[in-house]
Tab-separated table of C-alpha atoms and ligand atoms in Angstrom:
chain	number	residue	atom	x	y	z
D	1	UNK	CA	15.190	6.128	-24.074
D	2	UNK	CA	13.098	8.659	-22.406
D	3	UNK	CA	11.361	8.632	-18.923
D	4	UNK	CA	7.422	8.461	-18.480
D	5	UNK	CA	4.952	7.940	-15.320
D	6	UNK	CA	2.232	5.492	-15.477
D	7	UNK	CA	0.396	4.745	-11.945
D	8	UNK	CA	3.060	5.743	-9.493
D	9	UNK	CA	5.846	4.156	-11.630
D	10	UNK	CA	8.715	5.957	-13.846
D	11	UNK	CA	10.123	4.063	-16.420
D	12	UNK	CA	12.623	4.410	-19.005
D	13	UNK	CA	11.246	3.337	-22.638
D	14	UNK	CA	12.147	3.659	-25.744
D	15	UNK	CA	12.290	6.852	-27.971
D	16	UNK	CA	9.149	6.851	-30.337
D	17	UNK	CA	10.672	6.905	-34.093
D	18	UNK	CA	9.097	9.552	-35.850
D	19	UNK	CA	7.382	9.316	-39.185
D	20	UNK	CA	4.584	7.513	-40.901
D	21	UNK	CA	5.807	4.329	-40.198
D	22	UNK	CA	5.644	4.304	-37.048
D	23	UNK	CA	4.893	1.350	-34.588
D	24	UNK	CA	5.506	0.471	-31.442
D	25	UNK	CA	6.665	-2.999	-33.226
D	26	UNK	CA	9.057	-1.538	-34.956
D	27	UNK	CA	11.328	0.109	-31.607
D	28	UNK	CA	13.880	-2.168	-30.782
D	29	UNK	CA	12.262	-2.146	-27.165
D	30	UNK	CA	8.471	-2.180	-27.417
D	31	UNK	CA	6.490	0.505	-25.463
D	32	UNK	CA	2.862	1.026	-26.581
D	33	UNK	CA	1.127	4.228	-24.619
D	34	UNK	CA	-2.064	3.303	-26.239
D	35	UNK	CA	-2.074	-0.049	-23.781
D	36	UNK	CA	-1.890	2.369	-20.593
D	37	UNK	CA	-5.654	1.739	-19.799
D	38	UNK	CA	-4.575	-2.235	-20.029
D	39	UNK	CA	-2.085	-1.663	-17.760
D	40	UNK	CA	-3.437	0.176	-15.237
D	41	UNK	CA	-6.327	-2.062	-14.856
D	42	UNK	CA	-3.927	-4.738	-14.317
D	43	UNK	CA	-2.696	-3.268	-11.253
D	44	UNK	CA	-6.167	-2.764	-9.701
D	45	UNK	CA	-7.182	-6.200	-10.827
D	46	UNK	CA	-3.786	-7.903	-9.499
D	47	UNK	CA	-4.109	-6.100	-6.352
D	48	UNK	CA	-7.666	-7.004	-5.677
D	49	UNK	CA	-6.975	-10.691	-6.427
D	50	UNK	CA	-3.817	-10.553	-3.825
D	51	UNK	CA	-6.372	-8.997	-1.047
D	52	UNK	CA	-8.244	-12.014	-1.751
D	53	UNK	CA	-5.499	-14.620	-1.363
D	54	UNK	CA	-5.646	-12.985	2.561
D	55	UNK	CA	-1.466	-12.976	2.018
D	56	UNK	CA	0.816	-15.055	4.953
D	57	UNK	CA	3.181	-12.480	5.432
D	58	UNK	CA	5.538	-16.035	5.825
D	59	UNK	CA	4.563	-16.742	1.848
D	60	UNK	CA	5.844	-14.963	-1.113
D	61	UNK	CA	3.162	-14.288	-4.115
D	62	UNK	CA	5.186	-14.576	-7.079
D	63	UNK	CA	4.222	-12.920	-10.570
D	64	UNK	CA	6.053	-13.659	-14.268
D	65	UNK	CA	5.458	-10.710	-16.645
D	66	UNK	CA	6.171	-13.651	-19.285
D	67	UNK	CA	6.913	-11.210	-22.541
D	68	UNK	CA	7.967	-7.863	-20.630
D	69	UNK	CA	9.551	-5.805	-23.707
D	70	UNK	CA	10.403	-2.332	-21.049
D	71	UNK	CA	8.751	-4.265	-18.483
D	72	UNK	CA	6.783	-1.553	-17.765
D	73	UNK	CA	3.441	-3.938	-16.561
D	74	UNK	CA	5.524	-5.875	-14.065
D	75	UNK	CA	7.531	-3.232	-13.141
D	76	UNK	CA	4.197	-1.318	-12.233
D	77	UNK	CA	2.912	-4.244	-10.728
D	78	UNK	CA	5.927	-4.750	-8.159
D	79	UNK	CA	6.346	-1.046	-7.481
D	80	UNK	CA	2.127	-0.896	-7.142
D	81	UNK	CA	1.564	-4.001	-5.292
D	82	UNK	CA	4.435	-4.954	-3.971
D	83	UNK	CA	4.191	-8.651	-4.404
D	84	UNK	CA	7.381	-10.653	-6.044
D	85	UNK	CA	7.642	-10.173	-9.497
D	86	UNK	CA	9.661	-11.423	-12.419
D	87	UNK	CA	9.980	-9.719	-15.968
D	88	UNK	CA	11.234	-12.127	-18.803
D	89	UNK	CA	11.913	-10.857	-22.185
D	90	UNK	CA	13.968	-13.108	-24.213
D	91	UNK	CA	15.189	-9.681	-25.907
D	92	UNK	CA	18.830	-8.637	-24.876
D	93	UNK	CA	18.128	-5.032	-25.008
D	94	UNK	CA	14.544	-5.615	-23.121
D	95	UNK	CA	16.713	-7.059	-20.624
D	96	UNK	CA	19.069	-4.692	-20.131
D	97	UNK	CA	16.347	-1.678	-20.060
D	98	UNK	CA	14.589	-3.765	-17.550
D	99	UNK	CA	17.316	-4.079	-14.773
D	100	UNK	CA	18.160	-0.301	-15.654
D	101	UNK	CA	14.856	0.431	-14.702
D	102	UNK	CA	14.535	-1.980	-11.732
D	103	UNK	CA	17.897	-0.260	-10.368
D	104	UNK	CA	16.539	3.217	-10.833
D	105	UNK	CA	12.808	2.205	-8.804
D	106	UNK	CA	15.185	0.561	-6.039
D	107	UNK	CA	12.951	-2.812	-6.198
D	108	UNK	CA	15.662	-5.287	-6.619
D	109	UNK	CA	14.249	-6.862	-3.035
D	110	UNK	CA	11.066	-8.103	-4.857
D	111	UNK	CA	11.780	-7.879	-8.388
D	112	UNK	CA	14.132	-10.066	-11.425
D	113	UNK	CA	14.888	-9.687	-14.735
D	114	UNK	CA	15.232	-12.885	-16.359
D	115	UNK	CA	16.654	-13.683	-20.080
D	116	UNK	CA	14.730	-16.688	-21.266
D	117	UNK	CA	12.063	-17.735	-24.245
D	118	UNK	CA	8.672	-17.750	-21.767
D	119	UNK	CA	7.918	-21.057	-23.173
D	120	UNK	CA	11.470	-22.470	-21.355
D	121	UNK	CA	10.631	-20.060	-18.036
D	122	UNK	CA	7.203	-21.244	-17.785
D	123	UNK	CA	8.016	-25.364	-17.908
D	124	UNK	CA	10.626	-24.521	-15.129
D	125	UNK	CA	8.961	-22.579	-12.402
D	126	UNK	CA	5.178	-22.017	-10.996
D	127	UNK	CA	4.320	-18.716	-10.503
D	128	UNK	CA	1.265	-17.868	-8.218
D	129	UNK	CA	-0.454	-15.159	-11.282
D	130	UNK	CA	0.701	-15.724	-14.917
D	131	UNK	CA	0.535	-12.568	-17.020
D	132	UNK	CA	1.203	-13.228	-21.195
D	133	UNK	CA	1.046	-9.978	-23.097
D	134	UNK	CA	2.207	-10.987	-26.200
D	135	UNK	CA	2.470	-9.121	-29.928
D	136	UNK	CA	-0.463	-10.675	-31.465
D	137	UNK	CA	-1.785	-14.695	-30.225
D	138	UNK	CA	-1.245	-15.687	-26.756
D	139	UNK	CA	-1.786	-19.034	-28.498
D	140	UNK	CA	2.010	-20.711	-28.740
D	141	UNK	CA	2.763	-19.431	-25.142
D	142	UNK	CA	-0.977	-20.976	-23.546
D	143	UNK	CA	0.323	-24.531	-23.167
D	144	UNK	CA	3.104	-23.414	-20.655
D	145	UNK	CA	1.503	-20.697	-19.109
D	146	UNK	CA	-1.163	-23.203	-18.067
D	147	UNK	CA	1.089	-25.747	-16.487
D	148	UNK	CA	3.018	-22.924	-14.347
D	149	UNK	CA	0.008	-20.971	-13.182
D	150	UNK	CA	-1.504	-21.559	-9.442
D	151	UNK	CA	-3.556	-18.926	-8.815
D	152	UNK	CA	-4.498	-16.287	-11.575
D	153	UNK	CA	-3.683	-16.531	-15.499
D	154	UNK	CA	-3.598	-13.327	-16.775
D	155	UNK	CA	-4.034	-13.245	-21.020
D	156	UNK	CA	-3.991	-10.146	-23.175
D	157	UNK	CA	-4.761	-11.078	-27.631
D	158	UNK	CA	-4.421	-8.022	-29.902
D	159	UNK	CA	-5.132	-10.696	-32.892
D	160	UNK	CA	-8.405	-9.404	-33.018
D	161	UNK	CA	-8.789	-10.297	-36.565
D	162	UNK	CA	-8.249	-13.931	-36.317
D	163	UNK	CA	-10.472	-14.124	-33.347
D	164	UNK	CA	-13.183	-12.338	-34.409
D	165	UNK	CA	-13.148	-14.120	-37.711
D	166	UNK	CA	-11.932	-11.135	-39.828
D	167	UNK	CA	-8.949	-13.447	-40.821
D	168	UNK	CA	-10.862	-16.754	-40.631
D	169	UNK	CA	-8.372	-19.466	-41.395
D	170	UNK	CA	-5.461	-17.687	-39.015
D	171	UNK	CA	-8.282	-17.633	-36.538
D	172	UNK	CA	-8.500	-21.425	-37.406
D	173	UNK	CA	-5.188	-22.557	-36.778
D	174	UNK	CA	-4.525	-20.257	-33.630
D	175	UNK	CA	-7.575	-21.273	-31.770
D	176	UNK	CA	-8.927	-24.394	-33.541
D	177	UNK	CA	-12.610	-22.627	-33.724
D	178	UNK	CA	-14.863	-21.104	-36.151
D	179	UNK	CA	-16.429	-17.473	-35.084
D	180	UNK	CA	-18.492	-15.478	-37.122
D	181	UNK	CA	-17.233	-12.253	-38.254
D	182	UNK	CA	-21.021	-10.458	-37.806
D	183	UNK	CA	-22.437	-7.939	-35.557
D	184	UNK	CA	-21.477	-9.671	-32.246
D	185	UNK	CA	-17.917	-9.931	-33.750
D	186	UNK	CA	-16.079	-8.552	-30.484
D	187	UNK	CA	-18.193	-11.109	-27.662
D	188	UNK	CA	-17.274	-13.967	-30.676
D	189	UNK	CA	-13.772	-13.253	-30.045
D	190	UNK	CA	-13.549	-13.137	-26.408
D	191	UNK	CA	-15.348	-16.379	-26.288
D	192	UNK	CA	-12.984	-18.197	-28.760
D	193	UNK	CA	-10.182	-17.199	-26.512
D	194	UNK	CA	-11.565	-18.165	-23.571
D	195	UNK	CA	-12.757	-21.626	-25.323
D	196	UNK	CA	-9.099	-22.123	-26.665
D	197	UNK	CA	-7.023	-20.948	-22.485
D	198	UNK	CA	-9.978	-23.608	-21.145
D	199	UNK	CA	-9.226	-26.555	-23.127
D	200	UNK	CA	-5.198	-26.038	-22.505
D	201	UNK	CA	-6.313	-25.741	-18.667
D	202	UNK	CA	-7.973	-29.417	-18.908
D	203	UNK	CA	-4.730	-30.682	-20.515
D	204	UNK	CA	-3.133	-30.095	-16.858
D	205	UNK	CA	-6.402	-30.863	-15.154
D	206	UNK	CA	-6.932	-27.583	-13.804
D	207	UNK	CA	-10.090	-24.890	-14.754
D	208	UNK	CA	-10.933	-21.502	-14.563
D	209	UNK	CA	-13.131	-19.018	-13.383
D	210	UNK	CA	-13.632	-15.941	-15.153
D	211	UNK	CA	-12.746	-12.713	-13.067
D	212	UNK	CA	-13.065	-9.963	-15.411
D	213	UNK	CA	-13.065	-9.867	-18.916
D	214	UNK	CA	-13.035	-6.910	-21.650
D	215	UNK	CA	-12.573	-6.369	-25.266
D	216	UNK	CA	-11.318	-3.153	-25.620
D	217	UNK	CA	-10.458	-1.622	-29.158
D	218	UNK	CA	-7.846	-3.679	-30.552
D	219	UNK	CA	-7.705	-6.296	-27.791
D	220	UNK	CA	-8.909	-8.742	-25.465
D	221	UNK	CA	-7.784	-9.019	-21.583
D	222	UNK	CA	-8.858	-11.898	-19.348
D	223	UNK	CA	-8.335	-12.385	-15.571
D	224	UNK	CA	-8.978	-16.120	-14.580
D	225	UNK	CA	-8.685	-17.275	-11.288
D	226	UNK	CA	-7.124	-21.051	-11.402
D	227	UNK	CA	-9.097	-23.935	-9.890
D	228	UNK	CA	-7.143	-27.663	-9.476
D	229	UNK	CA	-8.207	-30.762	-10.431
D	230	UNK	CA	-10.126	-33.410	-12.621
D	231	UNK	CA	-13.402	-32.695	-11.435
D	232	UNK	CA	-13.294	-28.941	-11.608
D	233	UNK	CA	-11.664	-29.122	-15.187
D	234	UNK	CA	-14.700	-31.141	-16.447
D	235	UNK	CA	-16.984	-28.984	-14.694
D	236	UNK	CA	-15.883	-26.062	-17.054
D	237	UNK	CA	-15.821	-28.029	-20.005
D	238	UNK	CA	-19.792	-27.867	-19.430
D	239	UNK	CA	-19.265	-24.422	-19.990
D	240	UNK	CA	-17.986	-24.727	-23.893
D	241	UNK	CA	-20.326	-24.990	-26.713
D	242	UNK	CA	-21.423	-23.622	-30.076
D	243	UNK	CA	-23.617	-20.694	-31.337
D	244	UNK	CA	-26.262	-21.489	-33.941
D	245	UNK	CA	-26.773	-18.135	-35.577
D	246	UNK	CA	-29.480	-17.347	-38.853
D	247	UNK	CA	-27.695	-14.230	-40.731
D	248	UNK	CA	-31.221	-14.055	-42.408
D	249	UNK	CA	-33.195	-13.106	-39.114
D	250	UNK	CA	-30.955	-12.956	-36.682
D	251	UNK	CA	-32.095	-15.628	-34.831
D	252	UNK	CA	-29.637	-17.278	-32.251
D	253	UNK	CA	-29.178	-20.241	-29.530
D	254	UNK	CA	-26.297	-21.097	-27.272
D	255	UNK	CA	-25.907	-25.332	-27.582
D	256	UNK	CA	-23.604	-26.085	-24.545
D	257	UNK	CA	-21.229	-29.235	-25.110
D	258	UNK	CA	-18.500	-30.333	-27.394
D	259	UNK	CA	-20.600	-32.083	-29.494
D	260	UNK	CA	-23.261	-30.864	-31.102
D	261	UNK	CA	-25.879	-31.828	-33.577
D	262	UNK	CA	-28.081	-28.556	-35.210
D	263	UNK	CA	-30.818	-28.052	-37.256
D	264	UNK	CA	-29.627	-27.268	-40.935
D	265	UNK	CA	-32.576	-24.684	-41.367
D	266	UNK	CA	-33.275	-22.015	-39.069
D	267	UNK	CA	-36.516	-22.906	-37.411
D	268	UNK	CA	-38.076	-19.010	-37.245
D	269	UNK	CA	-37.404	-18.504	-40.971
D	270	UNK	CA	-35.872	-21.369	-43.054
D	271	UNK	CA	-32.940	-20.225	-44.250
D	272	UNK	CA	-29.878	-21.649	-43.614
D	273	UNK	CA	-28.058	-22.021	-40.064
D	274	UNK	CA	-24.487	-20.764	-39.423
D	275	UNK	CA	-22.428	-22.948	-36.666
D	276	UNK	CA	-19.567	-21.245	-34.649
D	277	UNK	CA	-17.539	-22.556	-32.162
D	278	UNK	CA	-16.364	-24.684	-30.135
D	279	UNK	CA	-16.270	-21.477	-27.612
D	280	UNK	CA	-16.408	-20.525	-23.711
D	281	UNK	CA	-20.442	-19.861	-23.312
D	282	UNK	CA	-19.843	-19.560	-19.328
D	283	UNK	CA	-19.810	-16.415	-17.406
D	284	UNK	CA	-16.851	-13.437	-18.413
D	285	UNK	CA	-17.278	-12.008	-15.240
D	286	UNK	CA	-17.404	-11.861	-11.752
D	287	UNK	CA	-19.289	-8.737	-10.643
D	288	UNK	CA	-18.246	-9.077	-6.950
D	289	UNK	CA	-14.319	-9.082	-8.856
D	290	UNK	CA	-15.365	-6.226	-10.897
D	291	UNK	CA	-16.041	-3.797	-7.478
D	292	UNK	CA	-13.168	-4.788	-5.736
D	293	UNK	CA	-11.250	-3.950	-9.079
D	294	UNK	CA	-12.647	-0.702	-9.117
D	295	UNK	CA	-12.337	0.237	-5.912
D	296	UNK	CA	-8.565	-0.380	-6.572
D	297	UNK	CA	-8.522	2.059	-9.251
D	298	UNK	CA	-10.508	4.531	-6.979
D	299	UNK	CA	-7.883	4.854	-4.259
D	300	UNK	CA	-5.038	4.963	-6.729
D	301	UNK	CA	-3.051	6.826	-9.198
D	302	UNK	CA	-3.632	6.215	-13.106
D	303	UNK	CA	-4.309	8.260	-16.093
D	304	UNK	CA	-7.100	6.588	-17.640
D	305	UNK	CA	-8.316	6.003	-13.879
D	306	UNK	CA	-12.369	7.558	-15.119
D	307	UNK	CA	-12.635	5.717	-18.625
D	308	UNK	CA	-11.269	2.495	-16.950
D	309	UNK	CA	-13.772	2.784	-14.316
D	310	UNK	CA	-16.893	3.758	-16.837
D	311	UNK	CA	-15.994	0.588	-18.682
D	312	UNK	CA	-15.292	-1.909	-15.083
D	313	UNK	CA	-18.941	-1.030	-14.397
D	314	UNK	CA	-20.505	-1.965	-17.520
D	315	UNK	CA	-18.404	-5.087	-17.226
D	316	UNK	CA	-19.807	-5.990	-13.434
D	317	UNK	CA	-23.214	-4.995	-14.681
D	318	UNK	CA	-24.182	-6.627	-18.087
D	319	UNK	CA	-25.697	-9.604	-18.133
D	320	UNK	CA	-23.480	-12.690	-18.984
D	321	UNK	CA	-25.469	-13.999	-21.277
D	322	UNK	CA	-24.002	-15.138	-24.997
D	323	UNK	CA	-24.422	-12.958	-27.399
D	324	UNK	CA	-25.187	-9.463	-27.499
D	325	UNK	CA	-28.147	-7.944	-29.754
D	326	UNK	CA	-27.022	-4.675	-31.941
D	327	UNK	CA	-29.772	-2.306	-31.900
D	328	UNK	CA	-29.056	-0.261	-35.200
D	329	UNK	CA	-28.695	-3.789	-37.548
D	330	UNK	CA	-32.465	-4.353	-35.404
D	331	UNK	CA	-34.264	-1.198	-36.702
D	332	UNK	CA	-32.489	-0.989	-39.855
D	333	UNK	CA	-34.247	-4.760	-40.775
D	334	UNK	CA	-37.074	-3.444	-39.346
D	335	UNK	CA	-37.078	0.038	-41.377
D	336	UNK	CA	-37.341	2.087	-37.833
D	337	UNK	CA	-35.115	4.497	-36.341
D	338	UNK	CA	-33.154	4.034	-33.227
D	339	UNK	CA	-33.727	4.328	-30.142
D	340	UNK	CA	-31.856	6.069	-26.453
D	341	UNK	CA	-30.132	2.258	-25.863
D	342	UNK	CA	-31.539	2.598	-22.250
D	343	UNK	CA	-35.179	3.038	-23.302
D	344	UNK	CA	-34.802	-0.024	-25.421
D	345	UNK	CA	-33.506	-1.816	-21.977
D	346	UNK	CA	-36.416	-0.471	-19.717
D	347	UNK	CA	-39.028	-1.633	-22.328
D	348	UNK	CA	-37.409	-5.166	-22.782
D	349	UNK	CA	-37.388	-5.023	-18.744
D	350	UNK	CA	-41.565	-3.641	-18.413
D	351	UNK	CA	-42.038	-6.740	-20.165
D	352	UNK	CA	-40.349	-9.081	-18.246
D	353	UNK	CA	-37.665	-9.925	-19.713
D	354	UNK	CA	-33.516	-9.262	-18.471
D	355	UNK	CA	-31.518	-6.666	-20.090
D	356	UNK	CA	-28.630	-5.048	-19.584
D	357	UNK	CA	-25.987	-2.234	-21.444
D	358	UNK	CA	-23.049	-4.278	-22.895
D	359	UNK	CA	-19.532	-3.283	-22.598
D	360	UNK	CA	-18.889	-4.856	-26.063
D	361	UNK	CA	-20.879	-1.918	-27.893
D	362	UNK	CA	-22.683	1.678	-26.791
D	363	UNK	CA	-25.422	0.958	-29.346
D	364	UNK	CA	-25.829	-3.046	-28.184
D	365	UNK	CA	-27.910	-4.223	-25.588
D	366	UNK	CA	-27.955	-8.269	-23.848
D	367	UNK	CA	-31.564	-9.790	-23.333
D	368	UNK	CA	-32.819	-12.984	-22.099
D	369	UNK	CA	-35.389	-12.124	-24.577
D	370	UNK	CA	-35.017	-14.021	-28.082
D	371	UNK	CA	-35.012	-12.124	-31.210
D	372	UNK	CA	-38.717	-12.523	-32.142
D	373	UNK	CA	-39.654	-10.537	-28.862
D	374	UNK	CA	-37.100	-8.286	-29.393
D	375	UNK	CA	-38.214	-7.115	-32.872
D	376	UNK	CA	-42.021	-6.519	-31.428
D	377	UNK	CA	-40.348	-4.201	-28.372
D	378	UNK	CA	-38.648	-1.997	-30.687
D	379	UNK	CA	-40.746	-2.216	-33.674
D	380	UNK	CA	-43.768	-0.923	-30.694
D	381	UNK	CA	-40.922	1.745	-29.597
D	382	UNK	CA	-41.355	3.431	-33.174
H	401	SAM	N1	4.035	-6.510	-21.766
H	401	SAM	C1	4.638	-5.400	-22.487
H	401	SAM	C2	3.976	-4.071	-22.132
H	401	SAM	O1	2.989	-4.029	-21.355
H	401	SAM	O2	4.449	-3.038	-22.651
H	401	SAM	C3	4.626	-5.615	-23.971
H	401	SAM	C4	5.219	-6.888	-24.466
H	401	SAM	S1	5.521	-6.937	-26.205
H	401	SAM	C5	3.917	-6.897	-26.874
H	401	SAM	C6	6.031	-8.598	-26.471
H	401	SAM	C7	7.466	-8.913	-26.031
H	401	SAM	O3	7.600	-10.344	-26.052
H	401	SAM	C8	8.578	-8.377	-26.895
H	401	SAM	O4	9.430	-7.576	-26.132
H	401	SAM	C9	9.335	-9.628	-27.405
H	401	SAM	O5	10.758	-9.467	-27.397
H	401	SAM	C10	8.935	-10.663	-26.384
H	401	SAM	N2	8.909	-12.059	-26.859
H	401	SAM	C11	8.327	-12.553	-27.977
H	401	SAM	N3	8.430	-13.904	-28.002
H	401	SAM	C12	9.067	-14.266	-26.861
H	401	SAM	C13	9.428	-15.525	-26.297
H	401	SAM	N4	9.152	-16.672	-26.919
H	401	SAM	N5	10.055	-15.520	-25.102
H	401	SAM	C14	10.326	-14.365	-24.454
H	401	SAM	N6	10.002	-13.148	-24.945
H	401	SAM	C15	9.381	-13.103	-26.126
């Protein structure tokens, strides 16, 4: 093992093995540096949600880091926060490299290690947040994580593939959706996730409400502040739905419900109508969330503390509307060239319409706008 500092915590992971074949899967503890922007966002976004829970000072907040591996994530978060936390890993030698590097922080007041598959943990105990960082699908651990969590589910998928619809039928059996593996790819994904964590909420009769939401690279991360009871959970079920998409022109609608009946043609051009879905067409967001969660990172100590931020505040400001609208696939249909991505906003805007940058993409814009007007405004900005 080796020691490194993330936020203000030092922990011991293990060794990278040199050589091509090299990955972070392949350590017998894993430790991925790459996820250090996931991380520390975790501790601003934790430790705005606890300032919200106004803490009793009688009542413990308890967190699971469900799959810890070094543990670094929880480990950050009790060191950071300072609220209860437990790091599972059903791993013997993630175990033992977790106490070792509770003993060494001195945080054996507020923090465990515990030995147990999360599935098991998670049926026996309620946590107050829920935080599944899995290799891969949070799928096979969603079912428990949803009947222990009371306050905030925390979900991280690096199955980008299957979600995104790159690896359609594992997509399929993992989230029991279609998505469309097209130019909105990355939005499709985080939707399908979100569709898939809502419908295990209902099982238990509880529902969410998006906090903060980001696809980043090679994964998703959600932050979903729990709601209780019958009511609530079919109040977000009004939030799934499908996407009807054209891949001729490009024309899209959102249809909210679980059933749905479409048009086989598209109605702007004729051709023939793609359905994805069922997915999460509700907000990803809560921009209020999104400040406090930046202000967090502000007044602390993280490396990726400016890129983290850049990205927080295209999250609280893009408009949560499904799906976002690729500029370059726009204008190269149209035969024009490209436009600065803000001038394309501030026309859509002079015309009346909402627009907004999207986190998903630096080229991609979101409109209220449908894709008839948008091919006049840039067509015009050429
Ligand atoms: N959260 C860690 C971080 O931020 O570095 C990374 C966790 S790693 C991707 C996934 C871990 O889950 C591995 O250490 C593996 O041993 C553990 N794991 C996989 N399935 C498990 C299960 N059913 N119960 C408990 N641990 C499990």
């Amino acid at each position: 093992v080796r020691s490194i500092t993330e936020g203000d915590t030092e922990v011991l992971v293990p060794i990278p093995v040199e050589g091509a074949n090299f990955a972070p899967s392949a350590a017998p503890v894993f430790y991925n540096p790459v996820m250090e922007m996931n991380r520390d966002i975790s501790v601003a976004a934790t430790s705005a949600f606890v300032k919200r829970m106004e803490p009793d000072p009688e009542k413990t907040i308890t967190y699971v880091d469900a799959l810890s591996a070094s543990g670094i994530r929880g480990l950050r978060i009790a060191n950071e926060t300072g609220i209860h936390t437990t790091l599972n890993d059903w791993s013997e030698e993630a175990c033992d490299l977790i106490q070792q590097n509770i003993d060494n922080l001195e945080i054996g007041h507020n923090t465990i290690a515990s030995h147990k598959n999360a599935n098991v943990l998670l049926h026996e105990k309620h946590f107050n947040i829920v935080d599944l960082d899995p290799f891969g699908t949070p799928a096979p651990f969603l079912a428990a994580a949803a009947r222990s969590v009371i306050n905030l589910l925390e979900v991280t998928a690096t199955d980008t593939a299957p979600l995104c619809g790159a690896h359609l039928n594992s997509g399929i059996r993992k989230y029991a959706a279609i998505p469309f593996n097209n130019e909105y790819h990355s939005e499709m994904g985080v939707r399908i996730l979100l569709g898939r964590i809502a419908r295990e909420l209902s099982l238990q009769d509880k529902a969410m409400n998006p906090l903060l939401t980001h696809a980043t690279r090679h994964y998703v991360r959600t932050y979903l502040e729990m709601k209780k009871g019958a009511k609530q959970a079919d109040k977000m079920l009004k939030n799934m739905g499908f996407i009807v998409h054209c891949p001729a022109c490009g024309n899209r609608e959102a249809i909210y419900g679980l059933a749905a009946h479409i048009e086989e043609k598209c109605g702007r051009c004729g051709e023939k109508n793609m359905l994805g879905g069922p997915m999460w067409l509700g907000k990803i967001h809560s921009p209020d969330f999104c400040s406090e969660t930046i202000a967090e990172l502000e007044a602390r100590n993280c490396g990726t503390k400016q890129l983290a931020i850049k990205m927080l505040e295209l999250c609280r400001d893009e408009l949560d509307i499904p799906m976002f609208y690729d500029q370059h696939l726009i204008c190269k249909k149209l035969g024009v060239s490209a436009s600065a991505i803000e001038t394309v906003i501030q026309e859509l805007r002079n015309r009346g319409f909402k627009a907004s940058r999207t986190h998903f993409s630096g080229i991609s814009f979101k409109t209220d706008a449908d894709i008839s007007d948008i091919e006049i405004i840039i067509a015009d900005l050429r």
